[in-house]
Tab-separated table of C-alpha atoms in Angstrom:
chain	number	residue	atom	x	y	z
A	1	MET	CA	183.772	76.924	86.246
A	2	LYS	CA	185.758	75.448	83.366
A	3	THR	CA	184.845	72.001	82.081
A	4	LEU	CA	185.525	69.712	79.152
A	5	PRO	CA	183.875	69.977	75.717
A	6	ALA	CA	180.737	67.829	75.574
A	7	PRO	CA	182.104	65.325	72.992
A	8	LEU	CA	185.264	64.691	75.034
A	9	LEU	CA	183.282	64.429	78.272
A	10	ALA	CA	180.948	61.922	76.617
A	11	LYS	CA	183.921	59.910	75.322
A	12	ILE	CA	185.421	59.621	78.808
A	13	SER	CA	182.038	58.895	80.376
A	14	TRP	CA	181.157	56.073	78.001
A	15	ARG	CA	184.585	54.507	78.411
A	16	LEU	CA	184.791	54.570	82.227
A	17	LEU	CA	181.375	54.899	83.841
A	18	PRO	CA	179.684	51.697	82.584
A	19	PHE	CA	182.600	49.576	83.813
A	20	LEU	CA	182.814	51.375	87.161
A	21	LEU	CA	179.070	50.873	87.423
A	22	LEU	CA	179.486	47.131	86.877
A	23	MET	CA	182.122	47.040	89.606
A	24	TYR	CA	179.816	48.837	92.037
A	25	ILE	CA	176.952	46.456	91.237
A	26	MET	CA	179.203	43.565	92.222
A	27	ALA	CA	180.324	45.357	95.392
A	28	PHE	CA	176.839	46.254	96.564
A	29	LEU	CA	175.495	42.809	95.737
A	30	ASP	CA	178.184	41.068	97.774
A	31	ARG	CA	177.756	43.288	100.815
A	32	ALA	CA	173.930	43.297	100.800
A	33	ASN	CA	173.095	39.758	99.655
A	34	VAL	CA	173.246	38.718	103.291
A	35	GLY	CA	169.847	40.421	103.562
A	36	PHE	CA	168.395	38.037	100.982
A	37	ALA	CA	170.010	35.038	102.623
A	38	LYS	CA	168.769	36.060	106.090
A	39	GLN	CA	165.724	33.827	106.519
A	40	ALA	CA	167.156	30.711	104.872
A	41	PHE	CA	170.589	31.225	106.437
A	42	GLN	CA	169.193	31.609	109.960
A	43	ALA	CA	166.834	28.673	109.521
A	44	ASP	CA	169.728	26.418	108.529
A	45	THR	CA	172.327	27.651	111.041
A	46	ASN	CA	170.076	28.660	113.997
A	47	ILE	CA	171.855	32.014	114.254
A	48	SER	CA	169.789	34.479	116.325
A	49	ASP	CA	168.518	37.875	115.164
A	50	ALA	CA	171.026	39.648	117.429
A	51	ALA	CA	173.905	37.558	116.094
A	52	PHE	CA	172.792	38.180	112.518
A	53	ALA	CA	172.596	41.934	113.145
A	54	PHE	CA	176.117	41.915	114.586
A	55	GLY	CA	177.474	39.796	111.743
A	56	ALA	CA	175.813	41.976	109.112
A	57	GLY	CA	177.335	45.054	110.693
A	58	VAL	CA	180.830	43.761	111.549
A	59	PHE	CA	181.635	43.905	107.826
A	60	PHE	CA	181.915	47.651	108.238
A	61	VAL	CA	184.435	47.431	111.077
A	62	GLY	CA	187.017	45.723	108.887
A	63	TYR	CA	186.044	48.012	106.045
A	64	ALA	CA	186.518	51.172	108.117
A	65	LEU	CA	189.871	50.153	109.616
A	66	LEU	CA	191.640	49.903	106.261
A	67	GLU	CA	189.914	52.595	104.196
A	68	VAL	CA	192.613	55.259	104.529
A	69	PRO	CA	195.695	53.047	103.943
A	70	SER	CA	193.951	51.304	101.041
A	71	ASN	CA	193.115	54.586	99.330
A	72	LEU	CA	196.654	55.891	99.809
A	73	ILE	CA	197.977	52.709	98.181
A	74	LEU	CA	195.607	53.228	95.237
A	75	HIS	CA	196.814	56.821	94.873
A	76	ARG	CA	200.386	55.524	94.779
A	77	VAL	CA	200.167	52.358	92.644
A	78	GLY	CA	197.137	53.247	90.502
A	79	ALA	CA	193.549	52.051	90.214
A	80	ARG	CA	194.311	49.388	87.619
A	81	LEU	CA	196.291	47.117	89.939
A	82	TRP	CA	194.619	48.005	93.218
A	83	MET	CA	191.008	47.687	92.063
A	84	CYS	CA	191.866	44.262	90.652
A	85	ARG	CA	193.315	43.197	94.007
A	86	ILE	CA	190.295	44.492	95.932
A	87	MET	CA	187.695	42.794	93.746
A	88	VAL	CA	189.447	39.429	93.443
A	89	THR	CA	189.959	39.077	97.194
A	90	TRP	CA	186.478	40.250	98.206
A	91	GLY	CA	184.879	37.918	95.647
A	92	LEU	CA	186.753	34.932	97.053
A	93	VAL	CA	185.863	35.830	100.653
A	94	SER	CA	182.211	36.344	99.704
A	95	ALA	CA	182.140	32.927	98.031
A	96	ALA	CA	183.667	31.433	101.192
A	97	MET	CA	180.465	32.387	103.045
A	98	VAL	CA	179.180	28.966	101.957
A	99	PHE	CA	181.159	27.639	104.934
A	100	ALA	CA	179.593	30.008	107.508
A	101	HIS	CA	177.687	27.489	109.624
A	102	THR	CA	178.364	29.006	113.066
A	103	GLU	CA	178.200	32.452	114.617
A	104	THR	CA	181.995	32.624	114.838
A	105	SER	CA	182.591	31.696	111.201
A	106	PHE	CA	179.862	34.145	110.156
A	107	TYR	CA	181.515	36.976	112.122
A	108	VAL	CA	185.020	36.168	110.839
A	109	LEU	CA	184.023	35.988	107.165
A	110	ARG	CA	181.924	39.144	107.323
A	111	PHE	CA	184.843	40.965	108.971
A	112	LEU	CA	187.285	39.656	106.342
A	113	LEU	CA	184.883	40.689	103.573
A	114	GLY	CA	185.096	44.247	104.908
A	115	VAL	CA	188.895	44.055	105.042
A	116	ALA	CA	189.042	42.787	101.450
A	117	GLU	CA	186.657	45.428	100.083
A	118	ALA	CA	188.182	48.336	102.041
A	119	GLY	CA	189.134	51.174	99.756
A	120	PHE	CA	186.896	50.206	96.840
A	121	PHE	CA	184.271	52.905	97.142
A	122	PRO	CA	186.529	55.837	98.153
A	123	GLY	CA	188.958	54.579	95.531
A	124	VAL	CA	186.349	55.022	92.811
A	125	ILE	CA	185.382	58.473	94.139
A	126	LEU	CA	189.073	59.435	94.055
A	127	TYR	CA	189.488	57.886	90.612
A	128	LEU	CA	186.638	60.020	89.242
A	129	THR	CA	188.504	63.155	90.387
A	130	TYR	CA	191.383	62.096	88.099
A	131	TRP	CA	189.085	62.221	85.062
A	132	PHE	CA	186.148	64.594	85.616
A	133	PRO	CA	186.289	68.342	86.396
A	134	SER	CA	184.205	69.628	89.324
A	135	ALA	CA	181.433	70.986	87.112
A	136	ALA	CA	180.765	67.521	85.668
A	137	ARG	CA	181.540	65.424	88.737
A	138	GLY	CA	178.095	65.369	90.338
A	139	LYS	CA	176.468	63.821	87.288
A	140	ALA	CA	179.349	61.353	86.834
A	141	MET	CA	179.033	60.254	90.458
A	142	GLY	CA	175.271	60.051	90.032
A	143	PHE	CA	175.749	57.604	87.147
A	144	PHE	CA	178.142	55.557	89.280
A	145	TYR	CA	175.496	55.470	91.999
A	146	PHE	CA	173.191	53.631	89.617
A	147	GLY	CA	175.162	50.622	90.853
A	148	ALA	CA	173.279	50.221	94.127
A	149	PRO	CA	169.778	50.325	92.557
A	150	LEU	CA	170.868	48.124	89.646
A	151	ALA	CA	172.351	45.629	92.090
A	152	PHE	CA	168.860	45.215	93.486
A	153	ILE	CA	166.939	45.477	90.206
A	154	PHE	CA	168.926	42.648	88.646
A	155	GLY	CA	170.464	41.167	91.760
A	156	SER	CA	167.215	40.823	93.693
A	157	PRO	CA	165.599	38.423	91.219
A	158	LEU	CA	168.957	36.641	90.793
A	159	SER	CA	169.341	36.262	94.556
A	160	GLY	CA	165.757	35.067	94.879
A	161	LEU	CA	166.277	32.550	92.072
A	162	LEU	CA	169.502	31.236	93.611
A	163	LEU	CA	167.726	30.786	96.936
A	164	GLU	CA	165.166	28.623	95.167
A	165	LEU	CA	167.978	26.256	94.107
A	166	ASP	CA	167.840	24.976	97.693
A	167	GLY	CA	168.797	21.307	97.691
A	168	PHE	CA	170.185	21.275	94.136
A	169	ALA	CA	173.361	19.151	94.080
A	170	GLY	CA	172.966	18.812	97.843
A	171	VAL	CA	173.707	22.513	98.407
A	172	HIS	CA	171.531	25.027	100.278
A	173	GLY	CA	170.052	27.944	98.346
A	174	TRP	CA	171.897	30.536	100.450
A	175	GLN	CA	175.175	28.760	99.666
A	176	TRP	CA	174.463	28.969	95.924
A	177	LEU	CA	173.768	32.679	96.394
A	178	PHE	CA	177.108	33.451	98.065
A	179	ALA	CA	179.176	31.215	95.784
A	180	VAL	CA	177.809	32.440	92.453
A	181	GLU	CA	177.739	36.155	93.290
A	182	GLY	CA	181.184	36.059	94.927
A	183	LEU	CA	182.842	34.406	91.941
A	184	MET	CA	181.177	36.907	89.604
A	185	ALA	CA	182.960	39.714	91.471
A	186	THR	CA	186.300	37.923	91.177
A	187	ALA	CA	185.871	37.621	87.401
A	188	VAL	CA	185.097	41.347	87.056
A	189	GLY	CA	188.189	42.127	89.164
A	190	VAL	CA	190.452	40.260	86.756
A	191	TRP	CA	188.833	42.149	83.868
A	192	ALA	CA	189.493	45.483	85.646
A	193	TYR	CA	193.258	44.942	85.459
A	194	TRP	CA	193.106	44.888	81.652
A	195	TYR	CA	190.438	47.544	81.198
A	196	LEU	CA	191.193	50.497	83.492
A	197	ASP	CA	193.768	53.242	82.883
A	198	ASN	CA	195.261	54.967	85.914
A	199	ARG	CA	195.251	58.535	84.535
A	200	PRO	CA	194.330	60.399	81.333
A	201	ALA	CA	198.026	60.328	80.341
A	202	ASP	CA	197.820	56.503	80.170
A	203	ALA	CA	194.669	56.382	78.020
A	204	LYS	CA	195.525	55.173	74.525
A	205	TRP	CA	191.863	55.642	73.541
A	206	LEU	CA	192.339	59.436	73.877
A	207	THR	CA	194.338	61.479	71.379
A	208	VAL	CA	197.435	63.351	72.586
A	209	GLU	CA	195.508	66.635	72.384
A	210	GLU	CA	192.606	65.197	74.405
A	211	ARG	CA	194.930	63.904	77.116
A	212	GLN	CA	196.583	67.304	77.436
A	213	GLN	CA	193.224	69.090	77.518
A	214	VAL	CA	191.807	66.863	80.273
A	215	GLN	CA	194.945	67.037	82.387
A	216	GLY	CA	195.280	70.794	81.929
A	217	ILE	CA	191.795	71.509	83.303
A	218	LEU	CA	192.207	69.082	86.225
A	219	ASP	CA	195.641	70.503	87.124
A	220	GLN	CA	194.221	74.025	87.095
A	221	GLU	CA	191.449	72.976	89.485
A	222	ASP	CA	193.870	71.182	91.802
A	223	SER	CA	196.060	74.270	92.066
A	224	HIS	CA	193.170	76.056	93.812
A	225	LYS	CA	192.272	73.294	96.234
A	226	GLN	CA	193.230	73.381	99.892
A	227	ASN	CA	195.581	70.783	101.251
A	228	HIS	CA	194.803	71.727	104.905
A	229	GLY	CA	198.403	71.646	106.056
A	230	ARG	CA	201.520	69.679	105.365
A	231	SER	CA	200.626	66.354	106.927
A	232	LEU	CA	197.826	63.914	106.336
A	233	LEU	CA	197.158	63.942	110.073
A	234	ASN	CA	196.281	67.619	109.777
A	235	VAL	CA	193.984	66.813	106.863
A	236	LEU	CA	192.173	64.105	108.803
A	237	CYS	CA	191.735	66.308	111.860
A	238	GLN	CA	190.302	69.315	110.022
A	239	PRO	CA	186.881	70.294	111.494
A	240	SER	CA	185.394	70.527	107.991
A	241	VAL	CA	186.460	66.939	107.194
A	242	LEU	CA	185.224	65.601	110.548
A	243	TYR	CA	181.907	67.413	110.060
A	244	LEU	CA	181.458	65.638	106.723
A	245	CYS	CA	182.378	62.353	108.442
A	246	LEU	CA	179.487	62.774	110.884
A	247	ILE	CA	177.003	63.568	108.125
A	248	TYR	CA	178.048	60.595	106.036
A	249	LEU	CA	177.849	58.265	109.046
A	250	LEU	CA	174.196	59.281	109.513
A	251	ILE	CA	173.442	58.903	105.789
A	252	GLN	CA	174.903	55.405	105.662
A	253	ALA	CA	173.037	54.407	108.823
A	254	SER	CA	169.795	55.130	106.991
A	255	VAL	CA	170.986	53.287	103.879
A	256	TYR	CA	171.993	50.035	105.544
A	257	GLY	CA	169.287	50.137	108.190
A	258	VAL	CA	166.900	49.724	105.262
A	259	VAL	CA	169.003	47.664	102.828
A	260	PHE	CA	169.874	44.784	105.156
A	261	TYR	CA	166.218	44.216	106.028
A	262	LEU	CA	164.471	45.319	102.838
A	263	PRO	CA	163.776	41.818	101.460
A	264	THR	CA	162.375	40.733	104.831
A	265	GLN	CA	160.293	43.923	105.070
A	266	VAL	CA	158.886	43.471	101.558
A	267	GLY	CA	158.160	39.825	102.336
A	268	GLY	CA	156.219	40.959	105.411
A	269	LEU	CA	154.217	43.481	103.385
A	270	LEU	CA	153.355	40.805	100.812
A	271	GLY	CA	152.762	38.111	103.394
A	272	THR	CA	155.187	35.648	101.795
A	273	LYS	CA	158.677	34.243	102.315
A	274	VAL	CA	161.723	35.730	100.598
A	275	GLY	CA	162.067	34.251	97.109
A	276	LEU	CA	161.689	35.203	93.471
A	277	MET	CA	158.438	37.167	93.963
A	278	VAL	CA	159.909	39.214	96.808
A	279	GLY	CA	163.019	39.760	94.691
A	280	LEU	CA	160.944	41.170	91.831
A	281	VAL	CA	158.935	43.511	94.074
A	282	THR	CA	162.074	44.607	95.941
A	283	ALA	CA	163.442	45.847	92.615
A	284	ILE	CA	160.692	48.501	92.336
A	285	PRO	CA	162.155	51.023	94.858
A	286	TRP	CA	165.531	50.729	93.147
A	287	ILE	CA	164.061	51.569	89.737
A	288	CYS	CA	162.796	54.795	91.300
A	289	ALA	CA	166.226	55.353	92.875
A	290	ILE	CA	167.895	55.196	89.445
A	291	VAL	CA	165.615	57.944	88.154
A	292	ALA	CA	166.382	60.064	91.230
A	293	ALA	CA	170.143	59.405	90.944
A	294	TYR	CA	169.998	60.721	87.381
A	295	LEU	CA	167.806	63.783	87.962
A	296	ILE	CA	168.916	65.137	91.342
A	297	PRO	CA	172.736	65.246	90.893
A	298	GLY	CA	172.217	66.611	87.362
A	299	TYR	CA	170.020	69.380	88.769
A	300	SER	CA	172.677	70.092	91.395
A	301	ASP	CA	175.368	70.390	88.692
A	302	ARG	CA	173.271	72.744	86.558
A	303	THR	CA	172.267	75.066	89.396
A	304	GLY	CA	175.347	74.776	91.611
A	305	GLU	CA	172.944	74.383	94.548
A	306	ARG	CA	174.397	71.565	96.619
A	307	ARG	CA	173.362	72.063	100.254
A	308	ARG	CA	169.659	72.746	99.813
A	309	THR	CA	169.336	69.963	97.245
A	310	ALA	CA	171.016	67.462	99.582
A	311	CYS	CA	168.921	68.582	102.568
A	312	LEU	CA	165.584	68.215	100.780
A	313	THR	CA	166.608	64.866	99.318
A	314	LEU	CA	167.452	63.536	102.778
A	315	LEU	CA	164.157	64.770	104.206
A	316	MET	CA	162.345	62.897	101.427
A	317	SER	CA	164.228	59.757	102.393
A	318	ALA	CA	163.426	60.178	106.082
A	319	ALA	CA	159.712	60.536	105.321
A	320	GLY	CA	159.828	57.404	103.164
A	321	ILE	CA	161.601	55.344	105.843
A	322	ALA	CA	159.074	56.357	108.499
A	323	CYS	CA	156.007	55.888	106.300
A	324	SER	CA	157.130	52.433	105.124
A	325	VAL	CA	156.213	51.038	108.546
A	326	THR	CA	153.313	53.404	109.215
A	327	PHE	CA	150.942	52.201	106.501
A	328	ALA	CA	149.305	48.778	106.700
A	329	SER	CA	148.663	48.768	102.956
A	330	PRO	CA	151.320	46.837	100.967
A	331	PHE	CA	150.934	49.305	98.091
A	332	LEU	CA	151.528	52.369	100.277
A	333	GLY	CA	154.397	50.610	102.035
A	334	ILE	CA	156.151	49.938	98.714
A	335	VAL	CA	155.522	53.537	97.567
A	336	ALA	CA	157.111	54.803	100.803
A	337	LEU	CA	160.129	52.561	100.236
A	338	CYS	CA	160.453	54.073	96.744
A	339	PHE	CA	160.834	57.537	98.300
A	340	ALA	CA	163.235	56.207	100.949
A	341	ALA	CA	165.537	54.491	98.438
A	342	SER	CA	165.371	57.404	95.970
A	343	GLY	CA	166.409	59.851	98.665
A	344	PHE	CA	169.329	58.063	100.262
A	345	ILE	CA	170.775	56.965	96.900
A	346	ALA	CA	170.412	60.307	95.073
A	347	VAL	CA	171.837	62.396	97.925
A	348	GLN	CA	175.189	60.610	97.973
A	349	PRO	CA	176.673	61.818	94.656
A	350	VAL	CA	175.665	65.353	95.683
A	351	PHE	CA	177.321	64.841	99.067
A	352	TRP	CA	180.630	63.715	97.520
A	353	THR	CA	180.960	66.990	95.618
A	354	PHE	CA	181.717	68.689	98.958
A	355	PRO	CA	185.036	66.973	99.874
A	356	SER	CA	186.151	66.566	96.249
A	357	SER	CA	185.723	70.306	95.660
A	358	TYR	CA	188.597	71.296	97.938
A	359	LEU	CA	190.840	68.256	98.534
A	360	ALA	CA	193.457	67.097	96.020
A	361	GLY	CA	196.197	64.491	95.707
A	362	SER	CA	197.062	62.428	98.781
A	363	ALA	CA	194.914	64.778	100.873
A	364	ALA	CA	191.901	63.790	98.765
A	365	ALA	CA	192.833	60.104	99.014
A	366	ALA	CA	193.007	60.277	102.813
A	367	GLY	CA	190.082	62.645	103.386
A	368	ILE	CA	187.640	60.793	101.129
A	369	ALA	CA	188.668	57.476	102.669
A	370	LEU	CA	188.208	58.783	106.221
A	371	ILE	CA	184.734	60.111	105.412
A	372	ASN	CA	183.790	56.779	103.867
A	373	SER	CA	185.194	54.980	106.935
A	374	PHE	CA	182.723	56.838	109.104
A	375	GLY	CA	180.018	55.865	106.635
A	376	ALA	CA	181.088	52.255	107.136
A	377	LEU	CA	180.665	52.710	110.887
A	378	GLY	CA	177.160	53.946	110.144
A	379	GLY	CA	176.562	50.671	108.327
A	380	PHE	CA	177.767	48.797	111.430
A	381	ILE	CA	175.656	50.851	113.823
A	382	ALA	CA	172.434	50.703	111.782
A	383	PRO	CA	171.417	47.025	112.203
A	384	VAL	CA	172.484	47.031	115.860
A	385	LEU	CA	170.555	50.266	116.541
A	386	LYS	CA	167.507	48.973	114.674
A	387	ASN	CA	167.524	45.692	116.594
A	388	TRP	CA	167.951	47.549	119.922
A	389	ALA	CA	165.103	49.991	119.227
A	390	GLU	CA	162.710	47.216	118.292
A	391	GLY	CA	163.472	45.401	121.548
A	392	ALA	CA	163.498	48.484	123.759
A	393	PHE	CA	160.170	49.819	122.454
A	394	HIS	CA	158.635	46.372	121.837
A	395	SER	CA	157.696	47.397	118.322
A	396	PRO	CA	158.929	46.089	114.944
A	397	ALA	CA	158.476	49.617	113.562
A	398	ALA	CA	160.606	51.379	116.199
A	399	GLY	CA	163.921	50.680	114.488
A	400	LEU	CA	162.977	52.382	111.240
A	401	TYR	CA	161.441	55.339	113.098
A	402	VAL	CA	164.781	55.856	114.860
A	403	LEU	CA	166.663	55.639	111.550
A	404	ALA	CA	164.254	58.122	109.998
A	405	GLY	CA	165.136	60.485	112.859
A	406	THR	CA	168.880	60.138	112.257
A	407	THR	CA	168.260	60.902	108.575
A	408	VAL	CA	166.489	64.144	109.539
A	409	ILE	CA	169.508	65.086	111.667
A	410	ALA	CA	171.782	64.472	108.652
A	411	ALA	CA	169.560	66.734	106.525
A	412	LEU	CA	169.846	69.577	109.025
A	413	LEU	CA	173.616	69.148	109.356
A	414	VAL	CA	174.042	69.419	105.574
A	415	LEU	CA	172.791	72.996	105.768
A	416	GLY	CA	175.780	73.783	107.991
A	417	ILE	CA	178.399	72.746	105.418
A	418	ARG	CA	180.491	75.746	104.470
A	419	SER	CA	181.646	76.389	100.944
A	420	PRO	CA	185.422	75.931	100.654
A	421	VAL	CA	187.640	78.973	100.496
A	422	HIS	CA	189.942	78.352	97.551
A	423	LYS	CA	193.515	79.253	98.378
A	424	PRO	CA	196.239	78.303	95.942
A	425	SER	CA	198.816	76.062	97.484
A	426	ASN	CA	201.670	74.130	95.947
A	427	THR	CA	202.681	72.236	99.085
A	428	PRO	CA	201.518	68.613	98.798
A	429	ALA	CA	200.309	66.727	101.814
A	430	THR	CA	202.811	64.187	103.065
A	431	VAL	CA	202.534	61.183	105.300
């Protein structure tokens, strides 16, 4: 499989990946900080656990509805403009959470946050296919996935510290949290407009020869990718794409079933309320996840073994999720959470090599967005399913046991992914 020379690959990586990583940190922080605000927010607003679970999850409904059209717009107008629009609007909506004093306002703002952020993640996955050949894409995506762990490593203490500003200037701690972190995302969005280049041909920081070399390899790869028919509807209805949608839904259910409640769970293990100490301890599983996100996708790139690697990584995550509520020891509980976070973070860049290996152009834009939309539905289902299981089985551990089971199902389904049959096709997908 042809790839770029190491110096050129490093040049592209150092230019793009750190900034994309910063963007993802902002995105993950603004969608997951509701978990840190949970206790203080509910205490101040009297919102019930069921209402909080619904509000936490309804973000993903708005997100899922607009994934495909948003990604098609990015493919048409370019990442530079569209990523700026996404980040500025989601940052402003996130900051507006300071006004969420009722269930209705909480639901509306969480839904609008999903609408504003729709297309960000699949847009970045698509954007990486414009710059990195298949042989280097797993590692590049793995680096991008550092964003989620780093959001918690640095964001957890920040969120805990902002919560401890409760009462400063007559403002609640949870309001400081939403306002500061939302406006940070808006600032990064403005920066994105001046920093990003849409395609290698636009990159003034590459020489003419380097631009031609990058584009030549990517064009050669695209010529062998399937477009699954002439219309995007045919692309979206392909069994292989829908199969990946189901797997990603289950993966994201495990991710957000843990993420939304992780600060509360760590606080329970430590026997203390959510604050700076909980924020510092919560960062530990994400440090482990960074190591896993570096090693596992890199191993997958070197060996070309995608399915087995993804399956075993998911099984590790499932075991960690289950064991985190099995052990009474705080130490063992944190160790289990390290395995859980490492597994469900590291598996995702490996997973995204499957659709990006045989979809190109507008077909890739639509297919990747649809798969991520189903993942968003998994994020909506997870807190509701967790809350239901805990009530139905009268056990605070039941929810995570159920999510561990869905993660095992995802691991088994990964083994059924078929390698794409490369058939040259010059007919682009059309709307």
